[in-house]
């Protein structure tokens, strides 16, 4: 079965861009990030309940290999076909090894550097606006899903969203414009509790001030696993350097 047919069967679309959630005019970095995010969802080690996880993971590797190759991508864009005999979609490539060489683990310093550059950036504003629309103004969900967002950031985040509302960039949602004081208070108490528990963990583990960030992340992982994973996933996609590997050792 060819790659396009595989995509149709596994992802319900034969459009390679749709498979990784990007547009046809996506940049190389956007394609790489899209591939990374979707591959995490179907990685055989994570999607243990999906019987098609391995097949999806291998197909995604081929999709990225095609779209990251300028010549292959040009042919696909112009003719809608793929050279199934090319090295890019070699059936014997070890796609797990290919994936890992592209996305090694990130460091604590990567997290600190990212947070510094991310806050108050256009990217953060875009992510906030997307979260606002996706969750229809629900600040509980916005704060849980936006990268690096802490209770201390809430006034700043509210101001960014309110500015977007005032300029008509966003539609008004009652969940945001009429949020009750009680709901805000509950969210603050929850955040304060998580912070206190993280500080206690820091003392128990004998961590220094720099490692306190690790303690907070670990505590947050227990209370909101999805949010933690999204943070680490996006940071890895941003900070891991692009590498190539032939990896002809057999399939995952």
Coordinates of N, CA and C in Angstrom, one line a residue:
X1 N 0.8 -1.2 0.0 CA 0.0 0.0 0.0 C 0.9 1.2 0.0
X2 N 0.6 2.2 -0.9 CA 1.3 3.4 -1.0 C 1.1 4.3 0.2
X3 N 1.9 5.3 0.4 CA 1.8 6.2 1.6 C 0.5 7.0 1.6
X4 N 0.1 7.5 0.5 CA -1.2 8.2 0.5 C -2.4 7.4 0.9
X5 N -2.4 6.1 0.4 CA -3.4 5.2 0.8 C -3.3 4.9 2.3
X6 N -2.1 4.8 2.8 CA -1.9 4.5 4.2 C -2.5 5.6 5.1
X7 N -2.2 6.9 4.6 CA -2.7 8.0 5.4 C -4.2 8.1 5.4
X8 N -4.8 7.7 4.2 CA -6.3 7.7 4.1 C -6.8 6.7 5.1
X9 N -6.2 5.5 5.2 CA -6.7 4.5 6.0 C -6.5 4.8 7.5
X10 N -5.3 5.3 7.8 CA -4.9 5.6 9.3 C -5.4 6.9 9.8
X11 N -5.4 7.9 9.0 CA -5.7 9.3 9.4 C -7.0 9.9 8.8
X12 N -7.6 9.1 7.9 CA -8.9 9.6 7.3 C -8.6 10.7 6.3
X13 N -7.4 10.9 5.8 CA -7.1 11.9 4.8 C -5.8 11.5 4.1
X14 N -5.8 11.8 2.8 CA -4.6 11.5 2.0 C -3.7 12.8 1.8
X15 N -4.2 13.9 2.4 CA -3.4 15.2 2.4 C -2.3 15.2 3.4
X16 N -1.1 15.1 3.0 CA 0.0 15.0 3.9 C 0.1 16.2 4.9
X17 N -0.3 17.4 4.4 CA -0.3 18.5 5.3 C -1.4 18.4 6.4
X18 N -2.5 17.9 6.0 CA -3.6 17.7 7.0 C -3.2 16.6 8.1
X19 N -2.4 15.6 7.6 CA -2.0 14.6 8.5 C -1.3 15.1 9.7
X20 N -0.4 16.1 9.5 CA 0.4 16.7 10.6 C -0.1 18.0 11.1
X21 N -1.3 18.4 10.6 CA -2.0 19.6 11.1 C -1.4 20.9 10.7
X22 N -0.8 21.0 9.5 CA -0.3 22.3 9.0 C -0.9 22.7 7.7
X23 N -0.6 23.9 7.2 CA -1.1 24.3 5.9 C -0.1 24.1 4.9
X24 N -0.5 24.2 3.6 CA 0.4 23.9 2.5 C 1.5 24.8 2.4
X25 N 1.4 26.1 2.9 CA 2.4 27.0 2.9 C 3.3 27.1 4.2
X26 N 3.2 26.0 5.0 CA 3.9 25.9 6.3 C 5.4 26.0 6.0
X27 N 6.1 26.6 7.0 CA 7.5 26.7 6.9 C 8.1 25.3 7.3
X28 N 9.4 25.2 7.1 CA 10.1 23.9 7.5 C 9.9 23.7 9.0
X29 N 10.1 24.8 9.8 CA 10.0 24.7 11.2 C 8.6 24.2 11.6
X30 N 7.6 24.8 11.0 CA 6.2 24.5 11.3 C 5.9 23.0 10.9
X31 N 6.4 22.5 9.8 CA 6.2 21.1 9.4 C 6.9 20.2 10.5
X32 N 8.0 20.6 10.9 CA 8.8 19.8 11.9 C 8.0 19.7 13.2
X33 N 7.5 20.9 13.6 CA 6.8 20.9 14.9 C 5.5 20.2 14.8
X34 N 4.8 20.3 13.6 CA 3.5 19.5 13.4 C 3.8 18.0 13.5
X35 N 4.8 17.6 12.8 CA 5.2 16.2 12.8 C 5.4 15.7 14.2
X36 N 6.2 16.5 15.0 CA 6.5 16.1 16.3 C 5.3 16.0 17.2
X37 N 4.4 16.9 17.1 CA 3.2 16.9 18.0 C 2.3 15.7 17.7
X38 N 2.1 15.4 16.4 CA 1.2 14.3 16.1 C 1.9 13.0 16.4
X39 N 3.2 12.9 16.1 CA 3.9 11.7 16.4 C 3.9 11.3 17.9
X40 N 3.9 12.3 18.7 CA 3.8 12.0 20.2 C 2.4 11.4 20.5
X41 N 1.4 11.8 19.8 CA 0.1 11.3 20.1 C -0.1 9.8 19.7
X42 N 0.7 9.4 18.7 CA 0.6 8.0 18.3 C 1.9 7.2 18.5
X43 N 2.8 7.7 19.3 CA 4.1 7.0 19.6 C 3.7 5.7 20.2
X44 N 4.2 4.6 19.8 CA 3.9 3.3 20.3 C 4.1 3.2 21.8
X45 N 5.0 3.9 22.4 CA 5.3 3.9 23.8 C 4.3 4.7 24.6
X46 N 3.5 5.6 23.9 CA 2.5 6.4 24.6 C 1.1 6.0 24.3
X47 N 0.9 5.7 23.1 CA -0.5 5.3 22.7 C -0.7 3.8 22.8
X48 N -0.5 3.3 24.0 CA -0.5 1.8 24.2 C -1.9 1.2 23.9
X49 N -2.9 2.0 23.9 CA -4.3 1.4 23.7 C -4.7 1.4 22.2
X50 N -3.8 2.0 21.4 CA -4.1 2.1 19.9 C -3.4 1.0 19.2
X51 N -4.2 0.0 18.7 CA -3.6 -1.1 17.9 C -2.9 -0.7 16.6
X52 N -3.2 0.5 16.1 CA -2.6 1.0 14.9 C -1.5 2.0 15.2
X53 N -1.1 2.2 16.4 CA -0.1 3.2 16.8 C 1.2 3.0 16.0
X54 N 1.7 1.8 15.9 CA 3.0 1.6 15.3 C 2.9 1.9 13.8
X55 N 1.8 1.5 13.1 CA 1.6 1.8 11.7 C 1.5 3.3 11.5
X56 N 0.7 4.0 12.4 CA 0.6 5.5 12.3 C 1.9 6.2 12.5
X57 N 2.7 5.7 13.5 CA 4.0 6.3 13.8 C 4.9 6.2 12.6
X58 N 4.9 5.0 11.9 CA 5.8 4.8 10.8 C 5.3 5.6 9.6
X59 N 4.0 5.7 9.4 CA 3.5 6.5 8.3 C 3.8 8.0 8.5
X60 N 3.7 8.5 9.7 CA 4.0 9.9 10.0 C 5.5 10.2 9.7
X61 N 6.4 9.2 10.0 CA 7.8 9.4 9.7 C 8.0 9.6 8.2
X62 N 7.3 8.9 7.4 CA 7.4 9.0 6.0 C 6.8 10.3 5.5
X63 N 5.7 10.7 6.1 CA 5.1 12.0 5.7 C 6.1 13.1 6.0
X64 N 6.7 13.1 7.1 CA 7.6 14.2 7.4 C 8.9 14.1 6.5
X65 N 9.3 12.9 6.2 CA 10.5 12.7 5.3 C 10.2 13.3 4.0
X66 N 9.0 13.2 3.5 CA 8.6 13.7 2.2 C 8.5 15.2 2.2
X67 N 7.8 15.8 3.2 CA 7.6 17.2 3.3 C 8.8 18.0 3.7
X68 N 9.8 17.3 4.3 CA 11.0 18.0 4.7 C 12.1 17.9 3.6
X69 N 11.8 17.2 2.6 CA 12.7 17.1 1.4 C 12.2 18.1 0.4
X70 N 13.0 19.1 0.0 CA 12.5 20.2 -0.9 C 12.1 19.6 -2.2
X71 N 12.8 18.7 -2.8 CA 12.4 18.1 -4.1 C 11.2 17.3 -4.0
X72 N 11.1 16.4 -3.0 CA 9.9 15.6 -2.8 C 8.7 16.4 -2.6
X73 N 8.8 17.4 -1.8 CA 7.7 18.3 -1.4 C 7.2 19.0 -2.7
X74 N 8.1 19.5 -3.5 CA 7.7 20.2 -4.7 C 7.0 19.3 -5.7
X75 N 7.4 18.1 -5.8 CA 6.7 17.1 -6.7 C 5.3 16.8 -6.1
X76 N 5.2 16.6 -4.8 CA 3.9 16.4 -4.2 C 3.0 17.6 -4.4
X77 N 3.5 18.8 -4.1 CA 2.7 20.0 -4.3 C 2.2 20.2 -5.7
X78 N 3.0 19.9 -6.6 CA 2.6 20.1 -8.0 C 1.8 19.0 -8.6
X79 N 2.1 17.7 -8.3 CA 1.5 16.6 -8.9 C 0.6 15.8 -8.0
X80 N 0.8 16.0 -6.7 CA 0.0 15.2 -5.7 C 0.4 13.7 -5.7
X81 N 1.7 13.4 -6.0 CA 2.2 12.1 -6.0 C 3.5 12.0 -5.2
X82 N 3.8 10.8 -4.8 CA 5.0 10.6 -4.0 C 5.9 9.5 -4.7
X83 N 7.2 9.7 -4.7 CA 8.1 8.7 -5.2 C 8.3 7.6 -4.1
X84 N 7.6 6.5 -4.3 CA 7.6 5.5 -3.2 C 8.9 4.7 -3.2
X85 N 9.8 4.9 -4.2 CA 11.0 4.2 -4.3 C 12.2 5.1 -3.7
X86 N 11.9 6.3 -3.3 CA 13.0 7.1 -2.8 C 13.4 6.7 -1.4
X87 N 14.6 7.2 -1.0 CA 15.2 6.9 0.3 C 14.3 7.5 1.4
X88 N 13.6 8.6 1.1 CA 12.7 9.2 2.1 C 11.7 8.3 2.7
X89 N 11.1 7.5 1.9 CA 10.0 6.6 2.4 C 10.5 5.1 2.4
X90 N 11.8 4.9 2.6 CA 12.3 3.6 2.6 C 11.6 2.7 3.7
X91 N 11.0 1.6 3.2 CA 10.2 0.8 4.1 C 11.0 0.2 5.3
X92 N 12.4 0.0 5.1 CA 13.2 -0.6 6.1 C 13.9 0.4 7.0
X93 N 13.6 1.6 6.9 CA 14.1 2.6 7.8 C 13.6 2.4 9.3
X94 N 14.4 2.6 10.2 CA 14.0 2.5 11.6 C 13.4 3.9 12.0
X95 N 12.1 4.0 12.0 CA 11.5 5.3 12.2 C 11.6 5.8 13.7
X96 N 11.7 4.8 14.6 CA 11.9 5.2 16.0 C 13.3 5.9 16.2
X97 N 14.3 5.3 15.6 CA 15.6 5.8 15.7 C 15.7 7.2 15.0
X98 N 15.0 7.3 13.8 CA 15.0 8.5 13.0 C 14.3 9.6 13.9
X99 N 13.3 9.3 14.6 CA 12.5 10.3 15.4 C 13.4 10.7 16.6
X100 N 14.1 9.8 17.3 CA 14.8 10.1 18.5 C 16.1 10.9 18.1
X101 N 16.7 10.7 17.0 CA 17.8 11.5 16.6 C 17.4 13.0 16.3
X102 N 16.2 13.2 15.9 CA 15.7 14.5 15.7 C 15.3 15.2 16.9
X103 N 14.8 14.5 17.9 CA 14.2 15.0 19.1 C 14.8 14.5 20.4
X104 N 16.1 14.8 20.7 CA 16.7 14.4 21.9 C 16.0 15.1 23.1
X105 N 16.3 14.6 24.3 CA 15.7 15.2 25.5 C 16.2 16.7 25.7
X106 N 15.3 17.5 26.3 CA 15.7 18.9 26.5 C 16.3 19.0 28.0
X107 N 16.9 20.1 28.3 CA 17.5 20.4 29.6 C 16.7 21.4 30.3
X108 N 17.0 21.6 31.6 CA 16.4 22.6 32.4 C 16.7 24.0 31.9
X109 N 17.9 24.2 31.4 CA 18.3 25.5 30.9 C 17.4 25.8 29.6
X110 N 17.1 24.8 28.8 CA 16.2 25.0 27.7 C 14.9 25.5 28.2
X111 N 14.4 25.0 29.3 CA 13.1 25.4 29.8 C 13.1 26.9 30.2
X112 N 14.2 27.2 30.9 CA 14.4 28.6 31.4 C 14.5 29.6 30.3
X113 N 15.3 29.2 29.3 CA 15.5 30.1 28.1 C 14.2 30.3 27.4
X114 N 13.5 29.2 27.2 CA 12.2 29.3 26.5 C 11.2 30.2 27.2
X115 N 11.1 30.0 28.5 CA 10.1 30.8 29.2 C 10.4 32.3 29.1
X116 N 11.7 32.6 29.2 CA 12.1 34.0 29.1 C 11.8 34.6 27.8
X117 N 12.0 33.9 26.7 CA 11.7 34.4 25.3 C 10.2 34.3 24.9
X118 N 9.5 33.4 25.6 CA 8.1 33.1 25.2 C 7.2 34.2 25.7
X119 N 7.3 34.5 27.0 CA 6.4 35.4 27.6 C 6.4 36.8 27.0
X120 N 5.2 37.3 26.7 CA 5.0 38.6 26.1 C 5.5 38.6 24.6
X121 N 5.6 37.5 24.0 CA 6.0 37.4 22.6 C 4.7 37.3 21.8
X122 N 4.9 37.5 20.5 CA 3.7 37.3 19.5 C 3.3 35.9 19.5
X123 N 4.2 34.9 19.7 CA 3.8 33.5 19.8 C 2.9 33.2 21.0
X124 N 3.2 33.8 22.1 CA 2.4 33.6 23.3 C 1.0 34.2 23.0
X125 N 1.0 35.4 22.5 CA -0.3 36.0 22.2 C -1.2 35.2 21.3
X126 N -0.5 34.6 20.2 CA -1.2 33.7 19.3 C -1.8 32.5 20.0
X127 N -1.0 31.9 20.9 CA -1.4 30.7 21.6 C -2.5 31.1 22.6
X128 N -2.5 32.2 23.2 CA -3.5 32.7 24.1 C -4.8 32.9 23.4
X129 N -4.8 33.5 22.2 CA -6.0 33.7 21.5 C -6.6 32.4 21.0
X130 N -5.7 31.5 20.6 CA -6.2 30.2 20.1 C -6.9 29.4 21.3
X131 N -6.2 29.5 22.5 CA -6.8 28.8 23.7 C -8.1 29.5 24.1
X132 N -8.2 30.8 24.0 CA -9.4 31.5 24.3 C -10.6 31.1 23.4
X133 N -10.3 30.9 22.1 CA -11.4 30.5 21.2 C -11.7 29.1 21.4
X134 N -10.7 28.3 21.6 CA -11.0 26.8 21.7 C -11.8 26.5 22.9
X135 N -11.5 27.2 24.0 CA -12.2 27.0 25.3 C -13.3 28.0 25.6
X136 N -13.6 28.8 24.6 CA -14.7 29.8 24.7 C -14.6 30.7 25.9
X137 N -13.4 31.2 26.2 CA -13.1 32.1 27.2 C -13.0 31.6 28.6
X138 N -13.0 30.2 28.8 CA -12.9 29.6 30.1 C -11.5 29.8 30.6
X139 N -11.3 30.7 31.6 CA -9.9 30.9 32.1 C -9.3 29.7 32.8
X140 N -10.1 28.9 33.4 CA -9.5 27.6 34.0 C -8.8 26.8 33.0
X141 N -9.4 26.6 31.9 CA -8.8 25.8 30.8 C -7.7 26.5 30.1
X142 N -7.9 27.8 29.9 CA -6.8 28.6 29.3 C -5.5 28.6 30.1
X143 N -5.7 28.8 31.4 CA -4.5 28.7 32.3 C -3.8 27.4 32.3
X144 N -4.6 26.3 32.2 CA -4.1 25.0 32.2 C -3.4 24.6 30.9
X145 N -3.8 25.2 29.8 CA -3.3 24.7 28.5 C -2.2 25.6 27.8
X146 N -2.1 26.9 28.3 CA -1.1 27.7 27.7 C 0.3 27.5 28.4
X147 N 1.3 27.5 27.6 CA 2.7 27.2 28.1 C 3.1 28.2 29.1
X148 N 3.8 27.8 30.2 CA 4.5 28.6 31.2 C 3.5 29.5 32.0
X149 N 2.2 29.2 31.9 CA 1.3 30.1 32.6 C 1.2 29.8 34.1
X150 N 1.4 30.7 35.0 CA 1.3 30.6 36.4 C 0.2 31.5 36.9
X151 N -0.1 31.4 38.2 CA -1.1 32.3 38.8 C -0.6 33.7 38.7
X152 N 0.6 33.9 38.9 CA 1.2 35.3 38.8 C 1.0 35.9 37.4
X153 N 0.9 35.1 36.4 CA 0.8 35.5 35.0 C -0.7 35.9 34.7
X154 N -1.6 35.5 35.5 CA -3.0 35.7 35.1 C -3.4 37.1 34.8
X155 N -3.1 38.1 35.6 CA -3.4 39.5 35.3 C -2.8 39.9 33.9
X156 N -1.6 39.5 33.6 CA -1.0 39.8 32.4 C -1.7 39.1 31.2
X157 N -2.1 37.9 31.4 CA -2.8 37.1 30.4 C -4.2 37.7 30.1
X158 N -4.8 38.1 31.2 CA -6.2 38.7 31.0 C -6.0 40.0 30.2
X159 N -5.0 40.8 30.5 CA -4.8 42.0 29.8 C -4.6 41.8 28.3
X160 N -3.8 40.8 28.0 CA -3.6 40.5 26.6 C -4.9 40.1 25.9
X161 N -5.7 39.3 26.5 CA -6.9 38.8 25.9 C -7.9 40.0 25.8
X162 N -8.0 40.8 26.9 CA -8.9 41.9 26.9 C -8.5 42.9 25.8
X163 N -7.2 43.1 25.5 CA -6.8 44.0 24.5 C -7.3 43.4 23.1
X164 N -7.2 42.1 23.0 CA -7.6 41.5 21.7 C -9.1 41.6 21.6
X165 N -9.8 41.5 22.7 CA -11.3 41.7 22.6 C -11.6 43.2 22.2
X166 N -10.9 44.1 22.8 CA -11.2 45.5 22.5 C -10.9 45.9 21.1
X167 N -9.9 45.2 20.5 CA -9.6 45.5 19.1 C -10.3 44.6 18.1
X168 N -11.3 43.8 18.6 CA -12.2 43.0 17.8 C -11.4 41.8 17.2
X169 N -10.2 41.5 17.7 CA -9.5 40.3 17.2 C -10.1 39.0 17.8
X170 N -10.9 39.1 18.9 CA -11.5 38.0 19.5 C -13.0 38.3 19.7
X171 N -13.9 37.3 19.7 CA -15.3 37.6 20.0 C -15.5 37.5 21.5
X172 N -16.4 38.2 22.1 CA -16.7 38.1 23.5 C -17.3 36.8 23.9
X173 N -16.9 36.2 25.0 CA -17.5 35.0 25.6 C -17.8 35.3 27.0
X174 N -19.0 35.0 27.5 CA -19.4 35.3 28.8 C -18.6 34.6 29.9
X175 N -18.0 33.5 29.5 CA -17.2 32.8 30.5 C -16.0 33.6 30.9
X176 N -15.6 34.5 30.0 CA -14.4 35.4 30.2 C -14.9 36.8 30.7
X177 N -15.8 37.4 30.0 CA -16.2 38.7 30.3 C -17.1 38.8 31.6
X178 N -17.7 37.7 32.0 CA -18.6 37.7 33.2 C -18.1 36.6 34.2
X179 N -16.8 36.3 34.2 CA -16.4 35.3 35.2 C -16.6 35.8 36.6
X180 N -17.2 34.9 37.4 CA -17.5 35.2 38.8 C -16.3 35.3 39.7
X181 N -16.4 36.1 40.7 CA -15.3 36.2 41.7 C -15.0 34.9 42.4
X182 N -16.1 34.1 42.6 CA -15.9 32.8 43.2 C -15.1 31.9 42.3
X183 N -15.3 31.8 41.1 CA -14.5 31.0 40.2 C -13.1 31.4 40.2
X184 N -12.8 32.7 40.1 CA -11.4 33.2 40.2 C -10.8 32.8 41.5
X185 N -11.5 32.9 42.6 CA -11.0 32.5 43.9 C -10.6 31.1 44.0
X186 N -11.5 30.2 43.4 CA -11.2 28.8 43.5 C -9.9 28.5 42.7
X187 N -9.8 29.1 41.5 CA -8.6 28.9 40.7 C -7.3 29.3 41.4
X188 N -7.4 30.4 42.1 CA -6.3 31.0 42.9 C -5.9 30.0 44.0
X189 N -6.9 29.5 44.7 CA -6.6 28.6 45.8 C -6.0 27.3 45.4
X190 N -6.4 26.8 44.2 CA -5.8 25.6 43.7 C -4.4 25.9 43.3
X191 N -4.1 27.0 42.7 CA -2.7 27.3 42.3 C -1.8 27.5 43.5
X192 N -2.4 28.2 44.5 CA -1.6 28.4 45.8 C -1.3 27.0 46.4
X193 N -2.3 26.1 46.4 CA -2.1 24.8 47.0 C -1.0 24.0 46.2
X194 N -1.0 24.1 44.9 CA 0.0 23.4 44.1 C 1.4 24.0 44.4
X195 N 1.5 25.3 44.5 CA 2.8 26.0 44.8 C 3.3 25.5 46.1
X196 N 2.4 25.5 47.1 CA 2.9 25.1 48.4 C 3.4 23.7 48.4
X197 N 2.7 22.8 47.8 CA 3.1 21.4 47.7 C 4.4 21.2 47.0
X198 N 4.6 22.1 45.9 CA 5.9 22.0 45.2 C 7.0 22.5 46.1
X199 N 6.8 23.5 46.9 CA 7.8 24.0 47.8 C 8.1 22.9 48.9
X200 N 7.1 22.2 49.4 CA 7.4 21.2 50.3 C 8.2 20.0 49.7
X201 N 7.8 19.8 48.4 CA 8.6 18.7 47.7 C 10.1 19.2 47.6
X202 N 10.3 20.5 47.3 CA 11.6 21.0 47.2 C 12.4 20.8 48.4
X203 N 11.8 21.0 49.6 CA 12.5 20.9 50.9 C 12.8 19.4 51.2
X204 N 11.8 18.5 50.9 CA 12.0 17.1 51.1 C 13.1 16.5 50.3
X205 N 13.2 17.0 49.0 CA 14.2 16.5 48.1 C 15.6 17.2 48.2
X206 N 15.6 18.3 49.0 CA 16.9 19.0 49.2 C 17.3 19.8 48.0
X207 N 16.3 20.3 47.2 CA 16.7 21.0 45.9 C 17.1 22.4 46.2
X208 N 17.9 22.9 45.3 CA 18.3 24.3 45.4 C 17.3 25.2 44.7
X209 N 17.5 26.5 44.6 CA 16.5 27.4 44.1 C 16.3 27.1 42.6
X210 N 17.4 26.8 41.9 CA 17.2 26.5 40.4 C 16.4 25.2 40.2
X211 N 16.7 24.2 41.0 CA 15.9 23.0 40.9 C 14.5 23.1 41.3
X212 N 14.1 24.2 42.0 CA 12.7 24.3 42.4 C 11.8 24.3 41.2
X213 N 12.3 24.8 40.1 CA 11.4 24.7 38.9 C 11.1 23.2 38.5
X214 N 12.1 22.4 38.7 CA 11.8 20.9 38.4 C 10.8 20.4 39.4
X215 N 10.9 20.8 40.7 CA 9.9 20.4 41.6 C 8.5 20.8 41.2
X216 N 8.4 22.1 40.8 CA 7.0 22.6 40.4 C 6.5 21.8 39.2
X217 N 7.4 21.5 38.3 CA 7.0 20.8 37.1 C 6.5 19.4 37.5
X218 N 7.2 18.7 38.4 CA 6.9 17.4 38.8 C 5.5 17.4 39.5
X219 N 5.3 18.4 40.4 CA 4.1 18.5 41.1 C 2.9 18.8 40.1
X220 N 3.1 19.7 39.1 CA 2.1 19.9 38.1 C 1.8 18.7 37.3
X221 N 2.8 17.9 37.1 CA 2.6 16.6 36.3 C 1.6 15.8 37.0
X222 N 1.6 15.7 38.3 CA 0.7 14.9 39.1 C -0.7 15.4 39.0
X223 N -0.9 16.8 39.0 CA -2.2 17.4 39.1 C -2.8 17.6 37.7
X224 N -2.0 17.8 36.7 CA -2.6 18.0 35.3 C -1.6 17.4 34.3
X225 N -1.7 16.1 34.2 CA -0.7 15.4 33.3 C -0.7 15.9 31.9
X226 N -1.9 16.2 31.3 CA -2.0 16.6 29.9 C -1.2 17.9 29.7
X227 N -1.5 18.9 30.7 CA -0.8 20.2 30.5 C 0.7 20.0 30.6
X228 N 1.2 19.2 31.5 CA 2.6 19.0 31.7 C 3.2 18.4 30.4
X229 N 2.5 17.4 29.8 CA 3.0 16.8 28.6 C 3.0 17.8 27.4
X230 N 2.0 18.7 27.4 CA 2.0 19.7 26.3 C 3.1 20.6 26.4
X231 N 3.5 21.0 27.7 CA 4.6 21.9 27.9 C 5.9 21.3 27.4
X232 N 6.1 20.1 27.9 CA 7.4 19.4 27.5 C 7.5 19.1 26.1
X233 N 6.3 18.7 25.5 CA 6.3 18.4 24.1 C 6.7 19.6 23.2
X234 N 6.0 20.7 23.5 CA 6.3 21.9 22.7 C 7.7 22.4 22.9
X235 N 8.3 22.3 24.1 CA 9.6 22.7 24.4 C 10.6 21.8 23.6
X236 N 10.4 20.5 23.6 CA 11.2 19.7 22.8 C 11.2 20.0 21.3
X237 N 10.0 20.3 20.8 CA 9.9 20.6 19.4 C 10.6 21.9 19.1
X238 N 10.7 22.8 20.0 CA 11.3 24.1 19.8 C 12.8 24.0 19.9
X239 N 13.3 23.2 20.9 CA 14.7 23.3 21.2 C 15.6 22.2 20.7
X240 N 15.0 21.1 20.2 CA 15.8 20.0 19.7 C 16.3 20.3 18.3
X241 N 17.6 20.1 18.1 CA 18.2 20.5 16.9 C 17.9 19.4 15.8
X242 N 17.7 19.9 14.6 CA 17.4 19.0 13.5 C 18.6 18.1 13.1
X243 N 18.4 16.8 13.0 CA 19.5 15.9 12.6 C 18.9 15.0 11.6
X244 N 19.8 14.2 11.0 CA 19.4 13.2 10.0 C 20.0 11.9 10.3
X245 N 19.3 10.8 9.9 CA 19.9 9.5 10.2 C 19.3 8.5 9.2
X246 N 20.2 7.7 8.7 CA 19.7 6.7 7.8 C 19.0 5.6 8.5
X247 N 19.6 5.2 9.7 CA 18.8 4.3 10.6 C 18.3 3.0 10.0
X248 N 19.0 2.4 9.1 CA 18.5 1.2 8.4 C 18.7 -0.1 9.2
X249 N 17.9 -0.1 10.3 CA 18.0 -1.3 11.2 C 16.7 -2.0 11.4
X250 N 15.8 -1.7 10.6 CA 14.5 -2.4 10.7 C 13.5 -1.5 11.3
X251 N 12.2 -1.8 11.2 CA 11.1 -1.0 11.7 C 11.1 -1.1 13.2
X252 N 10.4 -0.1 13.8 CA 10.1 -0.1 15.2 C 9.2 -1.3 15.5

